Coordinates of C-alpha atoms and ligand atoms in Angstrom, one line a residue:
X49 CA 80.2 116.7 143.0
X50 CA 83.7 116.5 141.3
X51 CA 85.6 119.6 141.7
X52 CA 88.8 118.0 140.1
X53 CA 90.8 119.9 137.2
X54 CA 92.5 117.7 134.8
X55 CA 95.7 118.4 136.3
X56 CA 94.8 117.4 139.1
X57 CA 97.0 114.3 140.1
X58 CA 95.0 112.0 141.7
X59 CA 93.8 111.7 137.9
X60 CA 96.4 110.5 136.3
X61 CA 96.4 107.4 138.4
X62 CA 96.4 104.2 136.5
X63 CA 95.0 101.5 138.9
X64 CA 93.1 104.0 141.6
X65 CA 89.5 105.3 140.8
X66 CA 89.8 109.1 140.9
X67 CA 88.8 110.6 143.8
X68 CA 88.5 114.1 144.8
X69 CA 90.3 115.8 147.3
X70 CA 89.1 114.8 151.3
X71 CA 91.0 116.6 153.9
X72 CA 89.8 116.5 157.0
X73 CA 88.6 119.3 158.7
X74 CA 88.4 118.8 161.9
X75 CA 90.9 122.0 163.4
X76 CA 93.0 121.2 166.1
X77 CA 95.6 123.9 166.1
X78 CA 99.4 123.3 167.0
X79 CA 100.9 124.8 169.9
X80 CA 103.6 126.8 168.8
X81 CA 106.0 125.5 171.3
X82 CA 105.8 122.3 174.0
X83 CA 107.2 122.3 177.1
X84 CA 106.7 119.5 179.6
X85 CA 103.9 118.4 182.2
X86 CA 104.8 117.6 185.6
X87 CA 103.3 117.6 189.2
X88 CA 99.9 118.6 187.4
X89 CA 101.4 122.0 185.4
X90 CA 102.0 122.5 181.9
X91 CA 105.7 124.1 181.9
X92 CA 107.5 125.8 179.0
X93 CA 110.5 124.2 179.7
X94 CA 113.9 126.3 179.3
X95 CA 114.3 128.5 176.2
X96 CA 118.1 127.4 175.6
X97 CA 116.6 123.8 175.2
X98 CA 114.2 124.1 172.4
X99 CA 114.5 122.1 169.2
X100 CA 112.4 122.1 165.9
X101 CA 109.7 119.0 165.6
X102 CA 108.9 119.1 161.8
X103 CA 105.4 117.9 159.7
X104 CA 106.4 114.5 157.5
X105 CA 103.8 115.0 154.7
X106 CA 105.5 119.5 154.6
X107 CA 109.0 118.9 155.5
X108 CA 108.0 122.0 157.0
X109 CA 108.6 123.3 160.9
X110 CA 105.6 122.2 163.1
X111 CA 106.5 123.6 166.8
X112 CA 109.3 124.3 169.0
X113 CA 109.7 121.6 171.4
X114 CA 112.0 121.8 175.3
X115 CA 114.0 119.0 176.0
X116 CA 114.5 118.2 179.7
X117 CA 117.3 117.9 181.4
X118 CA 118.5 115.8 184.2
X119 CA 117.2 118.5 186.6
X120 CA 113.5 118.9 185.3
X121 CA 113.4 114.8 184.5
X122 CA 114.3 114.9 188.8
X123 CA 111.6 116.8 189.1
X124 CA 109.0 114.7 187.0
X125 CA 110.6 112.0 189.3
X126 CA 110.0 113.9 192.4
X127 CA 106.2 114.8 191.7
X128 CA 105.3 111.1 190.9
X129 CA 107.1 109.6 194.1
X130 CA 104.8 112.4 196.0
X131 CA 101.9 111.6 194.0
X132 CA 102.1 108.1 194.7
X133 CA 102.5 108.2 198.7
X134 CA 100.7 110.7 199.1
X135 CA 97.6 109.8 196.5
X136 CA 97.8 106.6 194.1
X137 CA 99.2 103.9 195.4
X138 CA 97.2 103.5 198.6
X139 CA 93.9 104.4 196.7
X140 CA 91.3 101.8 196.5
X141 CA 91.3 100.1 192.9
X142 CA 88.0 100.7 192.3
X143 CA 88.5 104.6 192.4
X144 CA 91.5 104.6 190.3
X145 CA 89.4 102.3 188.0
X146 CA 87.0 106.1 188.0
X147 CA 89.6 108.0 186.8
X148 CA 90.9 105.6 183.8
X149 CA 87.3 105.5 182.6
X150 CA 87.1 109.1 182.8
X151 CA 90.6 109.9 180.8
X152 CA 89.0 106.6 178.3
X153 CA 85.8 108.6 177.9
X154 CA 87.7 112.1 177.2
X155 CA 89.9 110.2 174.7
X156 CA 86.5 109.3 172.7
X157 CA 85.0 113.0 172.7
X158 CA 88.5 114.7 171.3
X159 CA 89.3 111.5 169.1
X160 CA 88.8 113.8 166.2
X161 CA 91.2 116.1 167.5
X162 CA 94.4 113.7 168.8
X163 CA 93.4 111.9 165.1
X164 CA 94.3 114.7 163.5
X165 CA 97.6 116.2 165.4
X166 CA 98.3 112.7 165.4
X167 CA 98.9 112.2 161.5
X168 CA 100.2 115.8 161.3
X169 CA 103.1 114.8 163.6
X170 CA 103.8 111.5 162.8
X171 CA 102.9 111.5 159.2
X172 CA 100.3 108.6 159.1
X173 CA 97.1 108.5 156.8
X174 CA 94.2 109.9 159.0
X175 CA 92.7 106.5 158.1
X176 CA 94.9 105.0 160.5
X177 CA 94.8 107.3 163.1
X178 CA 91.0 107.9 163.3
X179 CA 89.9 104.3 163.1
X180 CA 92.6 102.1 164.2
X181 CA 94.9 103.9 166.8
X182 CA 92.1 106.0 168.5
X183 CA 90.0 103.3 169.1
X184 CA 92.7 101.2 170.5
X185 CA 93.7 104.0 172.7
X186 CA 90.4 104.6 174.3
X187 CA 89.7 100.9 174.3
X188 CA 93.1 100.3 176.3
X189 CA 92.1 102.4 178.8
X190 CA 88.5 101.1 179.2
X191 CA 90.4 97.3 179.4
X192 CA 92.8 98.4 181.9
X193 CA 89.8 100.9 184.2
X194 CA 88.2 97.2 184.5
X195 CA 91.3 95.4 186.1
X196 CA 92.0 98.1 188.6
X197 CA 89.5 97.0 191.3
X198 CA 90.1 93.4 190.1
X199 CA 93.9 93.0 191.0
X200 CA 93.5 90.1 193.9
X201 CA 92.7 87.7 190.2
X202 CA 95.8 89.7 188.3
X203 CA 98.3 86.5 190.1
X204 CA 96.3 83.8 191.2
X205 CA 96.5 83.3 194.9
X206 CA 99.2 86.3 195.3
X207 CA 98.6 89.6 197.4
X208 CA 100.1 92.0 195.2
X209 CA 101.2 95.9 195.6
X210 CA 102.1 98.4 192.8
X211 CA 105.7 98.7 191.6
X212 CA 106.0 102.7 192.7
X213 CA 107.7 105.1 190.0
X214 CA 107.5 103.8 186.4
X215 CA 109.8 105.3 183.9
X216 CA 108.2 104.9 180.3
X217 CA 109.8 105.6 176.7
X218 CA 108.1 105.5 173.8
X219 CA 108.8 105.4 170.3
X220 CA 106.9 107.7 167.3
X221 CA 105.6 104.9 165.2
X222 CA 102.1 104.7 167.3
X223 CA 102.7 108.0 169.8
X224 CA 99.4 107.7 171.5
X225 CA 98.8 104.4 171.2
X226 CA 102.2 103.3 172.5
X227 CA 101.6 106.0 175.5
X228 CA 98.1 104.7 176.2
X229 CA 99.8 100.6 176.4
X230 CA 102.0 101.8 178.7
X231 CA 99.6 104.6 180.9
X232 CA 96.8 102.5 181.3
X233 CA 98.3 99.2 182.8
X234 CA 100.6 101.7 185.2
X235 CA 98.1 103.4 186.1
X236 CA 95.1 100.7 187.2
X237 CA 97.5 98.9 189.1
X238 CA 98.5 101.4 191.4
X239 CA 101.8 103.2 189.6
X240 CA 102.5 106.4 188.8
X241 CA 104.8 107.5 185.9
X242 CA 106.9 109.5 184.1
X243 CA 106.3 109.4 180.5
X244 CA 109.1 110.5 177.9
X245 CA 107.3 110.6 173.8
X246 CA 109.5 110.5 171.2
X247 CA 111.5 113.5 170.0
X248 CA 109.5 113.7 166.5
X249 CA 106.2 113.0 167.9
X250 CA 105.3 115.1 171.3
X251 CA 101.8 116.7 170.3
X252 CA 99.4 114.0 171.0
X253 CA 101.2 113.7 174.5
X254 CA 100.9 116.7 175.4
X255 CA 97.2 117.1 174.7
X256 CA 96.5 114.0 176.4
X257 CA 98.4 116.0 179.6
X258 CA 95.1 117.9 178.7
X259 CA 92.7 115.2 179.4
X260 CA 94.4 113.9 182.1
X261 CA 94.1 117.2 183.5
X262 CA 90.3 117.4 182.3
X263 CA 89.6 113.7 184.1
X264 CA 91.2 115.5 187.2
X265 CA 93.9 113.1 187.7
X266 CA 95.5 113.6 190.8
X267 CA 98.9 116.3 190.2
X268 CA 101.9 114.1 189.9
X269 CA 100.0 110.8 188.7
X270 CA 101.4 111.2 185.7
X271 CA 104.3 113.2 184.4
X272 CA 105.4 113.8 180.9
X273 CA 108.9 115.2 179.7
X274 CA 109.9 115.6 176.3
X275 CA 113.2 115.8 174.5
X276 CA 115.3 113.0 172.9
X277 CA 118.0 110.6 174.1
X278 CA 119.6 112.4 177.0
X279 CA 116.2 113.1 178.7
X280 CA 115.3 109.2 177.9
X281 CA 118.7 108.2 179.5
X282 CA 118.4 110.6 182.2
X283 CA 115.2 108.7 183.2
X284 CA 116.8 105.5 183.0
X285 CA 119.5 106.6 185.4
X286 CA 117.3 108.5 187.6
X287 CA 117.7 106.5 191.2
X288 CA 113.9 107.3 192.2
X289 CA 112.6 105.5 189.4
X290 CA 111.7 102.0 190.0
X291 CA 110.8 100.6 186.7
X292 CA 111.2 101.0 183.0
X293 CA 109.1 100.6 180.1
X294 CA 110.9 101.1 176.9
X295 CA 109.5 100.2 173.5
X296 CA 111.9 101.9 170.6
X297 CA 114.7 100.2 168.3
X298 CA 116.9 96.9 169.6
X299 CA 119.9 99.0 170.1
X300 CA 118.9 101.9 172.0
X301 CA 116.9 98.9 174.1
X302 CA 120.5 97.2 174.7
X303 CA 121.6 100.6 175.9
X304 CA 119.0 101.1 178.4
X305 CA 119.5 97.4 179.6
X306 CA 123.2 97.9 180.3
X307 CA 122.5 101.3 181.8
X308 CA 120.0 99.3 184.0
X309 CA 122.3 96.3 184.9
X310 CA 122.8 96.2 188.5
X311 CA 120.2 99.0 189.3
X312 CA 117.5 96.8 190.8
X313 CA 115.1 98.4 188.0
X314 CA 112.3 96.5 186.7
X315 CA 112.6 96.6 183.1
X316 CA 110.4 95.5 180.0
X317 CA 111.3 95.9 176.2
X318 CA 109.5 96.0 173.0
X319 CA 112.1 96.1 170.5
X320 CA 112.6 95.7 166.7
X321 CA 111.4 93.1 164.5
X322 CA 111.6 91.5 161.2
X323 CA 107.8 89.8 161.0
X324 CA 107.5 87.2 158.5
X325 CA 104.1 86.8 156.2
X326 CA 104.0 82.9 155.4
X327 CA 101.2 82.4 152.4
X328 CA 100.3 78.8 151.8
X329 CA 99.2 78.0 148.3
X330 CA 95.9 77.1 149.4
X331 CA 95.7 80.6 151.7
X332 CA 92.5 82.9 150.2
X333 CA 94.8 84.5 148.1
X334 CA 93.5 88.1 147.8
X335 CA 92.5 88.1 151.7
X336 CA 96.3 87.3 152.0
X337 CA 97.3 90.3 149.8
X338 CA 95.2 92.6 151.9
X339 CA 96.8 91.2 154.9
X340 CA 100.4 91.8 153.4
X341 CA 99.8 95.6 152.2
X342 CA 98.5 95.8 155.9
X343 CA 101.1 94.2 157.2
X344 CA 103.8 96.4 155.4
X345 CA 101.9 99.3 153.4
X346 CA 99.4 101.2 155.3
X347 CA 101.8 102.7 158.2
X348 CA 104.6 103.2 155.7
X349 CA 106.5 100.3 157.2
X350 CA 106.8 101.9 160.6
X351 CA 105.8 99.0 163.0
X352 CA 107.8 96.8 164.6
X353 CA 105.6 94.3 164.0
X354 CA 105.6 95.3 160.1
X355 CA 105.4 91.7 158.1
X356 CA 108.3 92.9 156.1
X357 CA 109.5 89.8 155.1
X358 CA 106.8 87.8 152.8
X359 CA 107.4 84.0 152.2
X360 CA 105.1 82.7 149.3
X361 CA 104.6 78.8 148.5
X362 CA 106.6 78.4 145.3
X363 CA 103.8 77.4 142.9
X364 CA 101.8 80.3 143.7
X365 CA 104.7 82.9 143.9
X366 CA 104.4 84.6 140.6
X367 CA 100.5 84.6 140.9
X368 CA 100.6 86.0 144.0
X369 CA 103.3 88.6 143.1
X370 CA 100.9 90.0 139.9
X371 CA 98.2 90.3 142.5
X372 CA 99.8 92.3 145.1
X373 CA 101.1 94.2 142.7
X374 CA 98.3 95.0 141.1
X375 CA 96.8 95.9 144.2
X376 CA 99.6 98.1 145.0
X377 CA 98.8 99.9 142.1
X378 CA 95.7 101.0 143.4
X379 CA 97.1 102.5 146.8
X380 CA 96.7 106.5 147.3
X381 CA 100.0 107.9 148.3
X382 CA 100.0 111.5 149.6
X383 CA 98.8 114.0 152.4
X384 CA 97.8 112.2 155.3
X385 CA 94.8 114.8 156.2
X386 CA 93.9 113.6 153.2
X387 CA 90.7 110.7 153.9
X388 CA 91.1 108.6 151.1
X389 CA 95.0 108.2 151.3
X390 CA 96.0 105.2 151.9
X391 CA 100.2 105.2 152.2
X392 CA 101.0 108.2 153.9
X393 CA 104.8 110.4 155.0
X394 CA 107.6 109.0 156.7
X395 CA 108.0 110.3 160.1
X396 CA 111.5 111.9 159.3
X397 CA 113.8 112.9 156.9
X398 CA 116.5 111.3 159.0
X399 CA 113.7 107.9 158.4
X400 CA 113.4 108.7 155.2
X401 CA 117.4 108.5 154.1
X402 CA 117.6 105.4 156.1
X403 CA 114.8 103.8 153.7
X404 CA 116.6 104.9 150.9
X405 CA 119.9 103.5 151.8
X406 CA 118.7 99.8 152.6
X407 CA 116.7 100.2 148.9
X408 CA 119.7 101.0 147.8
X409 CA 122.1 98.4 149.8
X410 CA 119.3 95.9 148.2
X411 CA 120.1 96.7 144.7
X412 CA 123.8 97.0 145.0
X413 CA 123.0 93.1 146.4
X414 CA 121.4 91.9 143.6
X415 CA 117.7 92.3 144.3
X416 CA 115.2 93.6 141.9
X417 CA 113.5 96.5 143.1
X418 CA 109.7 97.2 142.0
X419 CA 107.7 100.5 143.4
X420 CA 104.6 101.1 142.4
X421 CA 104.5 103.5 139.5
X422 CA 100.5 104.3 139.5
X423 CA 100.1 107.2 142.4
X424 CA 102.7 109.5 142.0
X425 CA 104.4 110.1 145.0
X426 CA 104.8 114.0 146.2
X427 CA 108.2 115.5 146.0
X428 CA 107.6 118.0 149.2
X429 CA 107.5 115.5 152.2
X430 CA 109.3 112.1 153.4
X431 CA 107.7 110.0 150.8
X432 CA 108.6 106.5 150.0
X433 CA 106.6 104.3 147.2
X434 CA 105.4 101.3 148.4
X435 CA 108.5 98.6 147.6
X436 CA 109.0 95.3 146.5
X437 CA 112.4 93.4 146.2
X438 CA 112.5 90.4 144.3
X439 CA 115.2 88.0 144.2
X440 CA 117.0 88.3 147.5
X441 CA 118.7 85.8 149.7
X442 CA 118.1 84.9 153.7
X443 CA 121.7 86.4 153.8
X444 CA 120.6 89.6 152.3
X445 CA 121.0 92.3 154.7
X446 CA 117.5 93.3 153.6
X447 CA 116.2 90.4 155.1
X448 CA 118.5 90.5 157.8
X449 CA 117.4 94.2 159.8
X450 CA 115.3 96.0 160.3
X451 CA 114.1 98.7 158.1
X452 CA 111.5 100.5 159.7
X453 CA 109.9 101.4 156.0
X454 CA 107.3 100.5 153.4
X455 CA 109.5 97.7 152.1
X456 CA 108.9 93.6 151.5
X457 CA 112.1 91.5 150.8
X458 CA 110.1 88.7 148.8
X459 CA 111.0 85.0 149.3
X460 CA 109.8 81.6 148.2
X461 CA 109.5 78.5 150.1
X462 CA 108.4 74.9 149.2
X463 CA 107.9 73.1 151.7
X464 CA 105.8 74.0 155.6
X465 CA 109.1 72.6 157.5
X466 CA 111.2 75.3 154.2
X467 CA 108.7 78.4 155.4
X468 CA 109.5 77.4 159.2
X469 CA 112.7 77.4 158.7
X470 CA 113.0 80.4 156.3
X471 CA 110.7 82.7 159.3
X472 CA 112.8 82.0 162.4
X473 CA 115.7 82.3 160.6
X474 CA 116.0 86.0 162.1
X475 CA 117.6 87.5 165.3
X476 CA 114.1 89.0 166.2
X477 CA 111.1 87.6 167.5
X478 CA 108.0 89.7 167.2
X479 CA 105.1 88.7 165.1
X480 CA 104.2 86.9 162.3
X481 CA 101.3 85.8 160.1
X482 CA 100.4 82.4 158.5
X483 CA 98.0 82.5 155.9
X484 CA 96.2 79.2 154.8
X485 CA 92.8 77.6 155.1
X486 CA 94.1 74.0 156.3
X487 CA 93.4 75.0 160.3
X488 CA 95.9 71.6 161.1
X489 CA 98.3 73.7 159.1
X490 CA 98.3 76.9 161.0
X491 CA 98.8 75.7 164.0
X492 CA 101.5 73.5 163.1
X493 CA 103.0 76.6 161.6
X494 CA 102.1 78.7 164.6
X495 CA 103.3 77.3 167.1
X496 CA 106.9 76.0 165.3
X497 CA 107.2 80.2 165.1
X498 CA 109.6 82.2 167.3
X499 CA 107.7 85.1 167.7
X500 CA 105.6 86.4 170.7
X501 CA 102.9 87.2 168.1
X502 CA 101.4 85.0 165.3
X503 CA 98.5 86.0 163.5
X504 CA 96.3 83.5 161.8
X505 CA 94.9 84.5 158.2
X506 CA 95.3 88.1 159.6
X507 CA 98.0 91.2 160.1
X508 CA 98.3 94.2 162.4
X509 CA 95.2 92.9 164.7
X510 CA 95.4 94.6 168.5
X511 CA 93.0 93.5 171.1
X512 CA 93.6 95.4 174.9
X513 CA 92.7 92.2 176.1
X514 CA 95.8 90.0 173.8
X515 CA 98.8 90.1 175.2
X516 CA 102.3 92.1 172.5
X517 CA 105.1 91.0 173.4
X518 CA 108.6 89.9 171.2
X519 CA 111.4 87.3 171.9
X520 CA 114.7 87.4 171.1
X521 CA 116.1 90.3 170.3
X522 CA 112.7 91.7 169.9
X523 CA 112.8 92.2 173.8
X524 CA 110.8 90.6 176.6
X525 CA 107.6 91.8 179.2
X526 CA 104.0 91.9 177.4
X527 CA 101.7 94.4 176.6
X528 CA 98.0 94.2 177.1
X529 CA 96.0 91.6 178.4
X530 CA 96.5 90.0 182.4
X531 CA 100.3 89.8 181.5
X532 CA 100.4 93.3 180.8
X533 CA 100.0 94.2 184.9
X534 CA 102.4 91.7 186.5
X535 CA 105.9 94.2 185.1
X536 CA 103.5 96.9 187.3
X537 CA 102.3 94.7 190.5
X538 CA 105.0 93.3 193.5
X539 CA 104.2 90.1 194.7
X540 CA 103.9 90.6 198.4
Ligands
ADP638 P1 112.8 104.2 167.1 O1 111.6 104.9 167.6 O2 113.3 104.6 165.8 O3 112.7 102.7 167.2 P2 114.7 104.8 169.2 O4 114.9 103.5 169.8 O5 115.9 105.6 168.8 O6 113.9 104.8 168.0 O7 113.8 105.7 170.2 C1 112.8 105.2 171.0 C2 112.7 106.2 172.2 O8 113.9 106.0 173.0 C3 112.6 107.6 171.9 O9 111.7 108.2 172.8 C4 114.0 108.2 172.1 O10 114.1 109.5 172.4 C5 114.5 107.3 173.3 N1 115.9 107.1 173.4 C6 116.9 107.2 172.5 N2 118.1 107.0 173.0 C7 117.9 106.8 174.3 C8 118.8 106.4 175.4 N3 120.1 106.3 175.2 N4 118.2 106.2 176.6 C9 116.9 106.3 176.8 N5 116.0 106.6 175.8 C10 116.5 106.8 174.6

């Protein structure tokens, strides 16, 4: 039944069918403040700490949040060095292996739940959050609950030992995702951890503290502080803490690896990127369109792994352009709760200005800019319209960095050798994608690519069992996969 008035905007959409409205339901209230999670309690943190974490898709205050200082982050410390003499690293693998398919388990039955605190916080469409990132979440931890008894085959022919303390910062593009890459792979092979989310995205965090509670993780296992730079620094410069994990922005990763120089600190880095989409003429052309709104579109930009650079074969570029654009047409913009939206917020308004600027810094440099004009994009919220520019240079600082946002700096190439070129012509070196049907092609392509990650006639595809992983300035270590334990295993 259609419930819709006329003035109801999904109707005025040009290229969209109209749709009624489709929140989801599902409640999962918001704690009204967040403290931290350490040696097995939830603590409120200190009063004289507390910031404001607001709702993208609102503008509007979500919680209070405490920021740890150097003294509670010592304490975090403290209650996993304990946890792991006294508890986790000496356990056999095959019981820790129990408790990660417990906490995997758990993560499936309040999916709905983390789904929906998940886009609240962070912005993203629901669509996202309940079938890509939960699913990935819980299958990370089932991946990693298999290895745990299985460590003897992690190096062949090495004895190996856990690492001790990890130290882990993560970013807000992916919150739970990016906690559950780093948890799970400490976690079976013997670590235990002190986890820091991002400053705009504590809440799925803190309800997985829940779970792991729920799963009767052993106090201490895992620790979680929130608050944003100093507490993340305070961890990197904490003496107890034997490794880091950092996935965020290149810079603050350059920070933590001078801060780290010296220190005897393992360290691994997932860091920016600037992912090029390669489309051969002969590439399945609207397969390859798909692939690029993925790529760039349906997590507002907000991957490191974002394809945000798209080289087109010459011949096929205007063709190719009216397609995508067409299909852009057709994206829903608007409240992430919302189950058809397809583009959702920006995670903050601080996000949100920085999008605007390098639109802007692309215009002032000559590029054409096109934003899809069909879904009206709300004016309460960090919104951004999916963007194209047209006619920009290699040298174009918009093809240069990063910008974390749902736009594609558009470029031609003639030539496989011109599109090799063109792609690695970047400081980073995260992912990319080559679309074409010639398999010799691809894999000539491929593997000519400086980027830990190429996907083939695809975009955005995670597997716990594929190793993620940049070069360059993108950072070094790998996620996932039998490469994802050695940063967490000694050899002995
Ligand atoms: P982004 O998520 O935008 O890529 P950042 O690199 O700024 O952003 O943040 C990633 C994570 O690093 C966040 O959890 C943030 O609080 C943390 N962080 C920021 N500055 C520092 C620092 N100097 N030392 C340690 N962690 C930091």
């Amino acid at each position: 039944m259609n419930q819709q008035k006329p003035s109801d905007p999904t109707l005025k959409l040009r290229g969209a069918l109209p749709l009624a409205p489709a929140p989801e339901r599902c409640p999962a209230p918001v704690p009204e403040r967040l403290g931290h999670f350490i040696g097995g309690e939830v603590v409120p943190g200190r009063d004289e700490s507390l910031f404001t974490s607001y709702e993208p898709a609102t503008g509007e205050p979500l919680c209070q949040v405490a920021a740890a200082d150097a003294e509670e982050v010592d304490r975090a410390v403290t209650a996993a060095r304990s946890a792991f003499d006294r508890v986790w690293g000496g356990m056999p693998g095959a019981e820790r292996g129990k408790y990660l398919y417990r906490i995997a388990r758990r993560i499936q039955e309040r999916s709905r739940e983390l789904a929906v605190l998940e886009s609240r916080d962070n912005g993203k469409p629901i669509r996202e959050t309940r079938d890509v990132d939960l699913p990935l979440v819980a299958a990370h931890f089932f991946y990693y609950a298999g290895w745990a008894d299985k460590l003897d085959y992690a190096i062949p022919g090495q004895r190996v030992r856990p690492v001790g303390v990890a130290g882990q910062i993560i970013p807000w593009n992916f919150p739970l995702l990016m906690a559950a890459w780093k948890l799970a792979p400490a976690l079976a092979t013997g670590n235990t951890v002190v986890l820091k989310p991002a400053e705009t995205t504590p809440l799925t965090a803190m309800m997985l503290a829940e779970i792991l509670a729920e799963a009767e993780l052993p106090p201490g296992v895992v620790n979680i502080v929130n608050g944003a730079g100093a507490t993340g620094a305070a961890l990197v410069d904490h003496p107890g803490v034997d490794k880091i994990a950092f996935t965020g922005s290149t810079e603050v990763g350059r920070i933590i690896t001078r801060a780290t120089a010296g220190s005897g600190k393992r360290l691994t880095m997932e860091l920016g990127g600037k992912g090029a989409n390669i489309v051969f003429a002969d590439a399945a052309l609207d397969q390859a369109v798909e692939g690029v709104i993925d790529g760039i579109f349906f997590n507002q930009g907000q991957v490191c792994c974002a394809g945000s650079r798209l080289l087109i074969e010459e011949g096929i570029a205007a063709a190719f352009l009216d397609r995508l654009k067409r299909r852009i047409e057709t994206l829903r913009i608007g409240d992430p709760l919302d189950k058809n939206t397809d583009v959702g917020a920006l995670n903050s308004v601080e996000q949100l200005q920085r999008v605007q600027r390098y639109i802007e810094i692309g215009r002032r440099q000559g590029a054409a800019v096109w934003q899809g004009s069909a879904c009206p994009t709300p004016e309460q919220g960090y919104f951004v319209a999916p963007t194209l520019l047209t006619g920009v240079q290699q040298t174009d600082t918009v093809v240069r960095e990063e910008i974390f946002g749902p736009v594609l700096s558009v470029l031609t190439f003639r030539t496989p050798d011109e599109a090799i070129r063109k792609a690695n012509d970047t400081e980073y070196g995260l992912a990319a994608s080559v679309w074409t049907e010639k398999a010799s092609k691809l894999f000539e392509v491929a593997h000519a690519l400086n980027s830990g990650v190429v996907w083939a006639n695809g975009a955005n595809l995670f597997d716990p069992a594929s190793p993620f992983g940049g070069m360059r300035h993108s950072g070094f270590g790998r996620e996932g996969g039998i490469a994802g334990l050695w940063p967490y295993l000694e050899i002995q």
